[in-house]
C-alpha cells in the first residue's frame, strides 16, 4: 500500500449537483478541500462528454491548488483529456486490465466491489484502490439500500494491499466505525454535498482517521 495514496484517500468526496442544492459544485468542493479533503471524484449523472470535460478541467485546476487528487467517474477518455489523476470504475465499465493497458502506469484506477475475491483479482489486474459498500446503506445509488456492514468492509480491506475506502451512508457521526477497520478512509456524497458547512463536515469525517 502506498502511504501517500492511503493518506489522501482518508476522505474522498464525490460530487452530486442535486445534493449541492443550487450551490456551486466548485464552491462546495473547495470548502471540503479547505477542511482537509485530498481526493475528489467527479460524478455528473447525465452530463455530455463535453460538459464533463469542461467541468473536469476546472476541477483539475482547483484540486491542483490544494495538492489533491482528482478522479473522474467511469469516463477514462475524459480523465485522460482533462489531465485527471485517475478514474473510478464499476462492474459495468471497461475492465480494469483494459483501462490499465490503455491509460498506462501513471493513471490511478479505482474500482467498486464488496467481494474479497473480486477485490484481489481487480488489484491483480491493476487497480490502485477500491471503494467498498454500501457500508451503512445509501440513497444516492440504486443498490437496493443494502448495507454490507463494517465487518465485510474490513474483510475486503484485509484481502488486498491497496487502500480501500468505505462508502455508503457514512456521516460524521458514524465515520469512527470505519476508522476501526482496516479501511484507509471513507468516500462520501451527501455528507459533504448536502452539508451546510462542507469544510466542517470534512474535518469531522477526517478526524477519526487522523486519530487512528
mmCIF file with all atom_site columns, N, CA and C in Angstrom, residues 87-159:
data_model
loop_
_atom_site.group_PDB
_atom_site.id
_atom_site.type_symbol
_atom_site.label_atom_id
_atom_site.label_alt_id
_atom_site.label_comp_id
_atom_site.label_asym_id
_atom_site.label_entity_id
_atom_site.label_seq_id
_atom_site.pdbx_PDB_ins_code
_atom_site.Cartn_x
_atom_site.Cartn_y
_atom_site.Cartn_z
_atom_site.occupancy
_atom_site.B_iso_or_equiv
_atom_site.pdbx_formal_charge
_atom_site.auth_seq_id
_atom_site.auth_comp_id
_atom_site.auth_asym_id
_atom_site.auth_atom_id
_atom_site.pdbx_PDB_model_num
ATOM 1   N N  . UNK A 1 87  ? -9.243  7.490   -12.591 1.00 0.00 ? 87  UNK A N  1
ATOM 2   C CA . UNK A 1 87  ? -10.620 7.190   -12.979 1.00 0.00 ? 87  UNK A CA 1
ATOM 3   C C  . UNK A 1 87  ? -11.159 6.158   -11.997 1.00 0.00 ? 87  UNK A C  1
ATOM 4   N N  . UNK A 1 88  ? -12.467 6.237   -11.731 1.00 0.00 ? 88  UNK A N  1
ATOM 5   C CA . UNK A 1 88  ? -13.085 5.234   -10.866 1.00 0.00 ? 88  UNK A CA 1
ATOM 6   C C  . UNK A 1 88  ? -14.067 4.419   -11.697 1.00 0.00 ? 88  UNK A C  1
ATOM 7   N N  . UNK A 1 89  ? -13.923 3.094   -11.624 1.00 0.00 ? 89  UNK A N  1
ATOM 8   C CA . UNK A 1 89  ? -14.706 2.178   -12.447 1.00 0.00 ? 89  UNK A CA 1
ATOM 9   C C  . UNK A 1 89  ? -15.622 1.308   -11.596 1.00 0.00 ? 89  UNK A C  1
ATOM 10  N N  . UNK A 1 90  ? -16.684 0.831   -12.262 1.00 0.00 ? 90  UNK A N  1
ATOM 11  C CA . UNK A 1 90  ? -17.603 -0.097  -11.627 1.00 0.00 ? 90  UNK A CA 1
ATOM 12  C C  . UNK A 1 90  ? -17.749 -1.343  -12.476 1.00 0.00 ? 90  UNK A C  1
ATOM 13  N N  . UNK A 1 91  ? -18.564 -2.298  -12.035 1.00 0.00 ? 91  UNK A N  1
ATOM 14  C CA . UNK A 1 91  ? -18.717 -3.576  -12.732 1.00 0.00 ? 91  UNK A CA 1
ATOM 15  C C  . UNK A 1 91  ? -19.205 -3.458  -14.176 1.00 0.00 ? 91  UNK A C  1
ATOM 16  N N  . UNK A 1 92  ? -19.916 -2.390  -14.511 1.00 0.00 ? 92  UNK A N  1
ATOM 17  C CA . UNK A 1 92  ? -20.433 -2.244  -15.875 1.00 0.00 ? 92  UNK A CA 1
ATOM 18  C C  . UNK A 1 92  ? -19.518 -1.407  -16.766 1.00 0.00 ? 92  UNK A C  1
ATOM 19  N N  . UNK A 1 93  ? -18.409 -0.927  -16.237 1.00 0.00 ? 93  UNK A N  1
ATOM 20  C CA . UNK A 1 93  ? -17.471 -0.122  -17.018 1.00 0.00 ? 93  UNK A CA 1
ATOM 21  C C  . UNK A 1 93  ? -16.435 -1.024  -17.688 1.00 0.00 ? 93  UNK A C  1
ATOM 22  N N  . UNK A 1 94  ? -15.491 -0.399  -18.402 1.00 0.00 ? 94  UNK A N  1
ATOM 23  C CA . UNK A 1 94  ? -14.415 -1.157  -19.021 1.00 0.00 ? 94  UNK A CA 1
ATOM 24  C C  . UNK A 1 94  ? -13.638 -1.936  -17.964 1.00 0.00 ? 94  UNK A C  1
ATOM 25  N N  . UNK A 1 95  ? -13.130 -3.120  -18.299 1.00 0.00 ? 95  UNK A N  1
ATOM 26  C CA . UNK A 1 95  ? -12.343 -3.894  -17.336 1.00 0.00 ? 95  UNK A CA 1
ATOM 27  C C  . UNK A 1 95  ? -11.085 -3.140  -16.906 1.00 0.00 ? 95  UNK A C  1
ATOM 28  N N  . UNK A 1 96  ? -10.698 -3.348  -15.674 1.00 0.00 ? 96  UNK A N  1
ATOM 29  C CA . UNK A 1 96  ? -9.521  -2.666  -15.133 1.00 0.00 ? 96  UNK A CA 1
ATOM 30  C C  . UNK A 1 96  ? -8.285  -2.951  -15.974 1.00 0.00 ? 96  UNK A C  1
ATOM 31  N N  . UNK A 1 97  ? -8.083  -4.197  -16.382 1.00 0.00 ? 97  UNK A N  1
ATOM 32  C CA . UNK A 1 97  ? -6.892  -4.554  -17.162 1.00 0.00 ? 97  UNK A CA 1
ATOM 33  C C  . UNK A 1 97  ? -6.847  -3.795  -18.481 1.00 0.00 ? 97  UNK A C  1
ATOM 34  N N  . UNK A 1 98  ? -8.004  -3.641  -19.125 1.00 0.00 ? 98  UNK A N  1
ATOM 35  C CA . UNK A 1 98  ? -8.054  -2.918  -20.393 1.00 0.00 ? 98  UNK A CA 1
ATOM 36  C C  . UNK A 1 98  ? -7.745  -1.436  -20.186 1.00 0.00 ? 98  UNK A C  1
ATOM 37  N N  . UNK A 1 99  ? -8.274  -0.865  -19.118 1.00 0.00 ? 99  UNK A N  1
ATOM 38  C CA . UNK A 1 99  ? -8.007  0.546   -18.823 1.00 0.00 ? 99  UNK A CA 1
ATOM 39  C C  . UNK A 1 99  ? -6.535  0.753   -18.491 1.00 0.00 ? 99  UNK A C  1
ATOM 40  N N  . UNK A 1 100 ? -5.956  -0.177  -17.732 1.00 0.00 ? 100 UNK A N  1
ATOM 41  C CA . UNK A 1 100 ? -4.535  -0.067  -17.397 1.00 0.00 ? 100 UNK A CA 1
ATOM 42  C C  . UNK A 1 100 ? -3.678  -0.107  -18.665 1.00 0.00 ? 100 UNK A C  1
ATOM 43  N N  . UNK A 1 101 ? -4.024  -0.995  -19.583 1.00 0.00 ? 101 UNK A N  1
ATOM 44  C CA . UNK A 1 101 ? -3.264  -1.094  -20.830 1.00 0.00 ? 101 UNK A CA 1
ATOM 45  C C  . UNK A 1 101 ? -3.412  0.167   -21.670 1.00 0.00 ? 101 UNK A C  1
ATOM 46  N N  . UNK A 1 102 ? -4.580  0.775   -21.637 1.00 0.00 ? 102 UNK A N  1
ATOM 47  C CA . UNK A 1 102 ? -4.849  1.980   -22.429 1.00 0.00 ? 102 UNK A CA 1
ATOM 48  C C  . UNK A 1 102 ? -4.229  3.219   -21.780 1.00 0.00 ? 102 UNK A C  1
ATOM 49  N N  . UNK A 1 103 ? -4.467  3.387   -20.497 1.00 0.00 ? 103 UNK A N  1
ATOM 50  C CA . UNK A 1 103 ? -4.083  4.630   -19.818 1.00 0.00 ? 103 UNK A CA 1
ATOM 51  C C  . UNK A 1 103 ? -2.633  4.646   -19.360 1.00 0.00 ? 103 UNK A C  1
ATOM 52  N N  . UNK A 1 104 ? -2.012  3.471   -19.249 1.00 0.00 ? 104 UNK A N  1
ATOM 53  C CA . UNK A 1 104 ? -0.623  3.426   -18.817 1.00 0.00 ? 104 UNK A CA 1
ATOM 54  C C  . UNK A 1 104 ? -0.475  3.357   -17.311 1.00 0.00 ? 104 UNK A C  1
ATOM 55  N N  . UNK A 1 105 ? 0.764   3.296   -16.843 1.00 0.00 ? 105 UNK A N  1
ATOM 56  C CA . UNK A 1 105 ? 1.016   3.056   -15.417 1.00 0.00 ? 105 UNK A CA 1
ATOM 57  C C  . UNK A 1 105 ? 0.776   4.256   -14.510 1.00 0.00 ? 105 UNK A C  1
ATOM 58  N N  . UNK A 1 106 ? 0.743   5.460   -15.054 1.00 0.00 ? 106 UNK A N  1
ATOM 59  C CA . UNK A 1 106 ? 0.670   6.639   -14.194 1.00 0.00 ? 106 UNK A CA 1
ATOM 60  C C  . UNK A 1 106 ? -0.756  6.952   -13.734 1.00 0.00 ? 106 UNK A C  1
ATOM 61  N N  . UNK A 1 107 ? -1.751  6.544   -14.505 1.00 0.00 ? 107 UNK A N  1
ATOM 62  C CA . UNK A 1 107 ? -3.127  6.852   -14.107 1.00 0.00 ? 107 UNK A CA 1
ATOM 63  C C  . UNK A 1 107 ? -3.561  5.947   -12.957 1.00 0.00 ? 107 UNK A C  1
ATOM 64  N N  . UNK A 1 108 ? -4.138  6.553   -11.929 1.00 0.00 ? 108 UNK A N  1
ATOM 65  C CA . UNK A 1 108 ? -4.676  5.797   -10.807 1.00 0.00 ? 108 UNK A CA 1
ATOM 66  C C  . UNK A 1 108 ? -6.041  5.233   -11.180 1.00 0.00 ? 108 UNK A C  1
ATOM 67  N N  . UNK A 1 109 ? -6.274  3.990   -10.825 1.00 0.00 ? 109 UNK A N  1
ATOM 68  C CA . UNK A 1 109 ? -7.544  3.335   -11.156 1.00 0.00 ? 109 UNK A CA 1
ATOM 69  C C  . UNK A 1 109 ? -8.204  2.843   -9.876  1.00 0.00 ? 109 UNK A C  1
ATOM 70  N N  . UNK A 1 110 ? -9.444  3.286   -9.672  1.00 0.00 ? 110 UNK A N  1
ATOM 71  C CA . UNK A 1 110 ? -10.236 2.797   -8.556  1.00 0.00 ? 110 UNK A CA 1
ATOM 72  C C  . UNK A 1 110 ? -11.322 1.875   -9.064  1.00 0.00 ? 110 UNK A C  1
ATOM 73  N N  . UNK A 1 111 ? -11.790 0.988   -8.205  1.00 0.00 ? 111 UNK A N  1
ATOM 74  C CA . UNK A 1 111 ? -12.832 0.035   -8.606  1.00 0.00 ? 111 UNK A CA 1
ATOM 75  C C  . UNK A 1 111 ? -13.738 -0.237  -7.416  1.00 0.00 ? 111 UNK A C  1
ATOM 76  N N  . UNK A 1 112 ? -15.021 -0.469  -7.699  1.00 0.00 ? 112 UNK A N  1
ATOM 77  C CA . UNK A 1 112 ? -16.002 -0.715  -6.635  1.00 0.00 ? 112 UNK A CA 1
ATOM 78  C C  . UNK A 1 112 ? -16.330 -2.194  -6.513  1.00 0.00 ? 112 UNK A C  1
ATOM 79  N N  . UNK A 1 113 ? -16.157 -2.734  -5.304  1.00 0.00 ? 113 UNK A N  1
ATOM 80  C CA . UNK A 1 113 ? -16.550 -4.114  -5.033  1.00 0.00 ? 113 UNK A CA 1
ATOM 81  C C  . UNK A 1 113 ? -16.695 -4.317  -3.532  1.00 0.00 ? 113 UNK A C  1
ATOM 82  N N  . UNK A 1 114 ? -17.553 -5.265  -3.154  1.00 0.00 ? 114 UNK A N  1
ATOM 83  C CA . UNK A 1 114 ? -17.668 -5.625  -1.739  1.00 0.00 ? 114 UNK A CA 1
ATOM 84  C C  . UNK A 1 114 ? -17.338 -7.103  -1.541  1.00 0.00 ? 114 UNK A C  1
ATOM 85  N N  . UNK A 1 115 ? -16.642 -7.684  -2.531  1.00 0.00 ? 115 UNK A N  1
ATOM 86  C CA . UNK A 1 115 ? -16.289 -9.098  -2.503  1.00 0.00 ? 115 UNK A CA 1
ATOM 87  C C  . UNK A 1 115 ? -14.772 -9.252  -2.395  1.00 0.00 ? 115 UNK A C  1
ATOM 88  N N  . UNK A 1 116 ? -14.258 -9.893  -1.352  1.00 0.00 ? 116 UNK A N  1
ATOM 89  C CA . UNK A 1 116 ? -12.820 -10.027 -1.189  1.00 0.00 ? 116 UNK A CA 1
ATOM 90  C C  . UNK A 1 116 ? -12.124 -10.702 -2.369  1.00 0.00 ? 116 UNK A C  1
ATOM 91  N N  . UNK A 1 117 ? -12.748 -11.713 -2.952  1.00 0.00 ? 117 UNK A N  1
ATOM 92  C CA . UNK A 1 117 ? -12.126 -12.408 -4.084  1.00 0.00 ? 117 UNK A CA 1
ATOM 93  C C  . UNK A 1 117 ? -12.058 -11.492 -5.305  1.00 0.00 ? 117 UNK A C  1
ATOM 94  N N  . UNK A 1 118 ? -13.134 -10.784 -5.577  1.00 0.00 ? 118 UNK A N  1
ATOM 95  C CA . UNK A 1 118 ? -13.130 -9.828  -6.688  1.00 0.00 ? 118 UNK A CA 1
ATOM 96  C C  . UNK A 1 118 ? -12.106 -8.733  -6.422  1.00 0.00 ? 118 UNK A C  1
ATOM 97  N N  . UNK A 1 119 ? -12.004 -8.318  -5.171  1.00 0.00 ? 119 UNK A N  1
ATOM 98  C CA . UNK A 1 119 ? -11.034 -7.287  -4.797  1.00 0.00 ? 119 UNK A CA 1
ATOM 99  C C  . UNK A 1 119 ? -9.619  -7.732  -5.141  1.00 0.00 ? 119 UNK A C  1
ATOM 100 N N  . UNK A 1 120 ? -9.257  -8.950  -4.766  1.00 0.00 ? 120 UNK A N  1
ATOM 101 C CA . UNK A 1 120 ? -7.917  -9.455  -5.062  1.00 0.00 ? 120 UNK A CA 1
ATOM 102 C C  . UNK A 1 120 ? -7.661  -9.533  -6.558  1.00 0.00 ? 120 UNK A C  1
ATOM 103 N N  . UNK A 1 121 ? -8.648  -10.028 -7.312  1.00 0.00 ? 121 UNK A N  1
ATOM 104 C CA . UNK A 1 121 ? -8.485  -10.158 -8.759  1.00 0.00 ? 121 UNK A CA 1
ATOM 105 C C  . UNK A 1 121 ? -8.364  -8.796  -9.426  1.00 0.00 ? 121 UNK A C  1
ATOM 106 N N  . UNK A 1 122 ? -9.117  -7.829  -8.921  1.00 0.00 ? 122 UNK A N  1
ATOM 107 C CA . UNK A 1 122 ? -9.101  -6.493  -9.501  1.00 0.00 ? 122 UNK A CA 1
ATOM 108 C C  . UNK A 1 122 ? -7.765  -5.798  -9.248  1.00 0.00 ? 122 UNK A C  1
ATOM 109 N N  . UNK A 1 123 ? -7.231  -5.973  -8.069  1.00 0.00 ? 123 UNK A N  1
ATOM 110 C CA . UNK A 1 123 ? -5.919  -5.404  -7.762  1.00 0.00 ? 123 UNK A CA 1
ATOM 111 C C  . UNK A 1 123 ? -4.850  -6.063  -8.629  1.00 0.00 ? 123 UNK A C  1
ATOM 112 N N  . UNK A 1 124 ? -4.972  -7.371  -8.811  1.00 0.00 ? 124 UNK A N  1
ATOM 113 C CA . UNK A 1 124 ? -4.032  -8.085  -9.674  1.00 0.00 ? 124 UNK A CA 1
ATOM 114 C C  . UNK A 1 124 ? -4.100  -7.546  -11.108 1.00 0.00 ? 124 UNK A C  1
ATOM 115 N N  . UNK A 1 125 ? -5.294  -7.109  -11.510 1.00 0.00 ? 125 UNK A N  1
ATOM 116 C CA . UNK A 1 125 ? -5.483  -6.577  -12.868 1.00 0.00 ? 125 UNK A CA 1
ATOM 117 C C  . UNK A 1 125 ? -4.976  -5.154  -13.016 1.00 0.00 ? 125 UNK A C  1
ATOM 118 N N  . UNK A 1 126 ? -4.699  -4.487  -11.882 1.00 0.00 ? 126 UNK A N  1
ATOM 119 C CA . UNK A 1 126 ? -4.127  -3.148  -11.982 1.00 0.00 ? 126 UNK A CA 1
ATOM 120 C C  . UNK A 1 126 ? -4.803  -2.052  -11.200 1.00 0.00 ? 126 UNK A C  1
ATOM 121 N N  . UNK A 1 127 ? -5.792  -2.366  -10.365 1.00 0.00 ? 127 UNK A N  1
ATOM 122 C CA . UNK A 1 127 ? -6.460  -1.322  -9.577  1.00 0.00 ? 127 UNK A CA 1
ATOM 123 C C  . UNK A 1 127 ? -5.539  -0.805  -8.475  1.00 0.00 ? 127 UNK A C  1
ATOM 124 N N  . UNK A 1 128 ? -5.586  0.503   -8.236  1.00 0.00 ? 128 UNK A N  1
ATOM 125 C CA . UNK A 1 128 ? -4.748  1.147   -7.226  1.00 0.00 ? 128 UNK A CA 1
ATOM 126 C C  . UNK A 1 128 ? -5.457  1.331   -5.893  1.00 0.00 ? 128 UNK A C  1
ATOM 127 N N  . UNK A 1 129 ? -6.781  1.362   -5.923  1.00 0.00 ? 129 UNK A N  1
ATOM 128 C CA . UNK A 1 129 ? -7.552  1.457   -4.687  1.00 0.00 ? 129 UNK A CA 1
ATOM 129 C C  . UNK A 1 129 ? -8.939  0.925   -4.959  1.00 0.00 ? 129 UNK A C  1
ATOM 130 N N  . UNK A 1 130 ? -9.690  0.637   -3.899  1.00 0.00 ? 130 UNK A N  1
ATOM 131 C CA . UNK A 1 130 ? -11.030 0.080   -4.033  1.00 0.00 ? 130 UNK A CA 1
ATOM 132 C C  . UNK A 1 130 ? -12.025 0.872   -3.198  1.00 0.00 ? 130 UNK A C  1
ATOM 133 N N  . UNK A 1 131 ? -13.229 1.005   -3.728  1.00 0.00 ? 131 UNK A N  1
ATOM 134 C CA . UNK A 1 131 ? -14.349 1.531   -2.966  1.00 0.00 ? 131 UNK A CA 1
ATOM 135 C C  . UNK A 1 131 ? -15.230 0.361   -2.573  1.00 0.00 ? 131 UNK A C  1
ATOM 136 N N  . UNK A 1 132 ? -15.649 0.286   -1.323  1.00 0.00 ? 132 UNK A N  1
ATOM 137 C CA . UNK A 1 132 ? -16.402 -0.857  -0.830  1.00 0.00 ? 132 UNK A CA 1
ATOM 138 C C  . UNK A 1 132 ? -17.644 -0.397  -0.078  1.00 0.00 ? 132 UNK A C  1
ATOM 139 N N  . UNK A 1 133 ? -18.793 -0.892  -0.487  1.00 0.00 ? 133 UNK A N  1
ATOM 140 C CA . UNK A 1 133 ? -20.027 -0.523  0.187   1.00 0.00 ? 133 UNK A CA 1
ATOM 141 C C  . UNK A 1 133 ? -21.238 -1.139  -0.499  1.00 0.00 ? 133 UNK A C  1
ATOM 142 N N  . UNK A 1 134 ? -22.424 -0.766  -0.094  1.00 0.00 ? 134 UNK A N  1
ATOM 143 C CA . UNK A 1 134 ? -22.701 0.342   0.800   1.00 0.00 ? 134 UNK A CA 1
ATOM 144 C C  . UNK A 1 134 ? -22.595 -0.107  2.259   1.00 0.00 ? 134 UNK A C  1
ATOM 145 N N  . UNK A 1 135 ? -21.699 0.554   2.998   1.00 0.00 ? 135 UNK A N  1
ATOM 146 C CA . UNK A 1 135 ? -21.406 0.128   4.361   1.00 0.00 ? 135 UNK A CA 1
ATOM 147 C C  . UNK A 1 135 ? -22.633 0.241   5.257   1.00 0.00 ? 135 UNK A C  1
ATOM 148 N N  . UNK A 1 136 ? -23.272 1.405   5.242   1.00 0.00 ? 136 UNK A N  1
ATOM 149 C CA . UNK A 1 136 ? -24.444 1.633   6.084   1.00 0.00 ? 136 UNK A CA 1
ATOM 150 C C  . UNK A 1 136 ? -25.720 1.813   5.270   1.00 0.00 ? 136 UNK A C  1
ATOM 151 N N  . UNK A 1 137 ? -25.696 1.414   3.988   1.00 0.00 ? 137 UNK A N  1
ATOM 152 C CA . UNK A 1 137 ? -26.823 1.660   3.104   1.00 0.00 ? 137 UNK A CA 1
ATOM 153 C C  . UNK A 1 137 ? -26.670 3.016   2.445   1.00 0.00 ? 137 UNK A C  1
ATOM 154 N N  . UNK A 1 138 ? -27.400 3.253   1.350   1.00 0.00 ? 138 UNK A N  1
ATOM 155 C CA . UNK A 1 138 ? -27.274 4.519   0.637   1.00 0.00 ? 138 UNK A CA 1
ATOM 156 C C  . UNK A 1 138 ? -28.537 4.831   -0.140  1.00 0.00 ? 138 UNK A C  1
ATOM 157 N N  . UNK A 1 139 ? -28.770 6.107   -0.347  1.00 0.00 ? 139 UNK A N  1
ATOM 158 C CA . UNK A 1 139 ? -29.893 6.550   -1.175  1.00 0.00 ? 139 UNK A CA 1
ATOM 159 C C  . UNK A 1 139 ? -29.402 7.264   -2.427  1.00 0.00 ? 139 UNK A C  1
ATOM 160 N N  . UNK A 1 140 ? -28.071 7.366   -2.606  1.00 0.00 ? 140 UNK A N  1
ATOM 161 C CA . UNK A 1 140 ? -27.545 8.103   -3.758  1.00 0.00 ? 140 UNK A CA 1
ATOM 162 C C  . UNK A 1 140 ? -27.251 7.202   -4.947  1.00 0.00 ? 140 UNK A C  1
ATOM 163 N N  . UNK A 1 141 ? -27.360 5.876   -4.764  1.00 0.00 ? 141 UNK A N  1
ATOM 164 C CA . UNK A 1 141 ? -27.194 4.951   -5.876  1.00 0.00 ? 141 UNK A CA 1
ATOM 165 C C  . UNK A 1 141 ? -28.246 3.866   -5.759  1.00 0.00 ? 141 UNK A C  1
ATOM 166 N N  . UNK A 1 142 ? -28.633 3.292   -6.887  1.00 0.00 ? 142 UNK A N  1
ATOM 167 C CA . UNK A 1 142 ? -29.656 2.264   -6.901  1.00 0.00 ? 142 UNK A CA 1
ATOM 168 C C  . UNK A 1 142 ? -29.030 0.901   -6.606  1.00 0.00 ? 142 UNK A C  1
ATOM 169 N N  . UNK A 1 143 ? -28.801 0.631   -5.329  1.00 0.00 ? 143 UNK A N  1
ATOM 170 C CA . UNK A 1 143 ? -28.235 -0.655  -4.922  1.00 0.00 ? 143 UNK A CA 1
ATOM 171 C C  . UNK A 1 143 ? -29.159 -1.367  -3.938  1.00 0.00 ? 143 UNK A C  1
ATOM 172 N N  . UNK A 1 144 ? -30.429 -0.949  -3.951  1.00 0.00 ? 144 UNK A N  1
ATOM 173 C CA . UNK A 1 144 ? -31.385 -1.600  -3.077  1.00 0.00 ? 144 UNK A CA 1
ATOM 174 C C  . UNK A 1 144 ? -31.242 -1.250  -1.611  1.00 0.00 ? 144 UNK A C  1
ATOM 175 N N  . UNK A 1 145 ? -30.411 -0.237  -1.307  1.00 0.00 ? 145 UNK A N  1
ATOM 176 C CA . UNK A 1 145 ? -30.186 0.224   0.061   1.00 0.00 ? 145 UNK A CA 1
ATOM 177 C C  . UNK A 1 145 ? -29.629 -0.880  0.972   1.00 0.00 ? 145 UNK A C  1
ATOM 178 N N  . UNK A 1 146 ? -28.993 -1.892  0.364   1.00 0.00 ? 146 UNK A N  1
ATOM 179 C CA . UNK A 1 146 ? -28.396 -2.974  1.147   1.00 0.00 ? 146 UNK A CA 1
ATOM 180 C C  . UNK A 1 146 ? -27.158 -2.481  1.877   1.00 0.00 ? 146 UNK A C  1
ATOM 181 N N  . UNK A 1 147 ? -27.061 -2.782  3.139   1.00 0.00 ? 147 UNK A N  1
ATOM 182 C CA . UNK A 1 147 ? -25.899 -2.396  3.940   1.00 0.00 ? 147 UNK A CA 1
ATOM 183 C C  . UNK A 1 147 ? -25.017 -3.616  4.151   1.00 0.00 ? 147 UNK A C  1
ATOM 184 N N  . UNK A 1 148 ? -23.730 -3.516  3.801   1.00 0.00 ? 148 UNK A N  1
ATOM 185 C CA . UNK A 1 148 ? -22.827 -4.656  3.958   1.00 0.00 ? 148 UNK A CA 1
ATOM 186 C C  . UNK A 1 148 ? -22.222 -4.706  5.350   1.00 0.00 ? 148 UNK A C  1
ATOM 187 N N  . UNK A 1 149 ? -22.208 -3.557  6.047   1.00 0.00 ? 149 UNK A N  1
ATOM 188 C CA . UNK A 1 149 ? -21.661 -3.506  7.392   1.00 0.00 ? 149 UNK A CA 1
ATOM 189 C C  . UNK A 1 149 ? -20.148 -3.365  7.427   1.00 0.00 ? 149 UNK A C  1
ATOM 190 N N  . UNK A 1 150 ? -19.634 -3.003  8.590   1.00 0.00 ? 150 UNK A N  1
ATOM 191 C CA . UNK A 1 150 ? -18.200 -2.742  8.716   1.00 0.00 ? 150 UNK A CA 1
ATOM 192 C C  . UNK A 1 150 ? -17.383 -4.033  8.716   1.00 0.00 ? 150 UNK A C  1
ATOM 193 N N  . UNK A 1 151 ? -17.979 -5.154  9.075   1.00 0.00 ? 151 UNK A N  1
ATOM 194 C CA . UNK A 1 151 ? -17.220 -6.405  9.080   1.00 0.00 ? 151 UNK A CA 1
ATOM 195 C C  . UNK A 1 151 ? -16.833 -6.805  7.665   1.00 0.00 ? 151 UNK A C  1
ATOM 196 N N  . UNK A 1 152 ? -17.775 -6.696  6.726   1.00 0.00 ? 152 UNK A N  1
ATOM 197 C CA . UNK A 1 152 ? -17.452 -7.018  5.331   1.00 0.00 ? 152 UNK A CA 1
ATOM 198 C C  . UNK A 1 152 ? -16.434 -6.028  4.781   1.00 0.00 ? 152 UNK A C  1
ATOM 199 N N  . UNK A 1 153 ? -16.581 -4.772  5.110   1.00 0.00 ? 153 UNK A N  1
ATOM 200 C CA . UNK A 1 153 ? -15.599 -3.768  4.685   1.00 0.00 ? 153 UNK A CA 1
ATOM 201 C C  . UNK A 1 153 ? -14.212 -4.158  5.177   1.00 0.00 ? 153 UNK A C  1
ATOM 202 N N  . UNK A 1 154 ? -14.114 -4.566  6.422   1.00 0.00 ? 154 UNK A N  1
ATOM 203 C CA . UNK A 1 154 ? -12.828 -4.955  6.997   1.00 0.00 ? 154 UNK A CA 1
ATOM 204 C C  . UNK A 1 154 ? -12.255 -6.168  6.269   1.00 0.00 ? 154 UNK A C  1
ATOM 205 N N  . UNK A 1 155 ? -13.102 -7.110  5.904   1.00 0.00 ? 155 UNK A N  1
ATOM 206 C CA . UNK A 1 155 ? -12.647 -8.303  5.176   1.00 0.00 ? 155 UNK A CA 1
ATOM 207 C C  . UNK A 1 155 ? -12.048 -7.924  3.828   1.00 0.00 ? 155 UNK A C  1
ATOM 208 N N  . UNK A 1 156 ? -12.714 -7.028  3.118   1.00 0.00 ? 156 UNK A N  1
ATOM 209 C CA . UNK A 1 156 ? -12.208 -6.590  1.813   1.00 0.00 ? 156 UNK A CA 1
ATOM 210 C C  . UNK A 1 156 ? -10.895 -5.845  1.988   1.00 0.00 ? 156 UNK A C  1
ATOM 211 N N  . UNK A 1 157 ? -10.834 -4.962  2.969   1.00 0.00 ? 157 UNK A N  1
ATOM 212 C CA . UNK A 1 157 ? -9.627  -4.166  3.190   1.00 0.00 ? 157 UNK A CA 1
ATOM 213 C C  . UNK A 1 157 ? -8.430  -5.040  3.554   1.00 0.00 ? 157 UNK A C  1
ATOM 214 N N  . UNK A 1 158 ? -8.669  -6.120  4.288   1.00 0.00 ? 158 UNK A N  1
ATOM 215 C CA . UNK A 1 158 ? -7.580  -7.012  4.688   1.00 0.00 ? 158 UNK A CA 1
ATOM 216 C C  . UNK A 1 158 ? -7.180  -7.989  3.585   1.00 0.00 ? 158 UNK A C  1
ATOM 217 N N  . UNK A 1 159 ? -8.013  -8.077  2.538   1.00 0.00 ? 159 UNK A N  1
ATOM 218 C CA . UNK A 1 159 ? -7.745  -9.021  1.461   1.00 0.00 ? 159 UNK A CA 1
ATOM 219 C C  . UNK A 1 159 ? -6.749  -8.488  0.436   1.00 0.00 ? 159 UNK A C  1
#
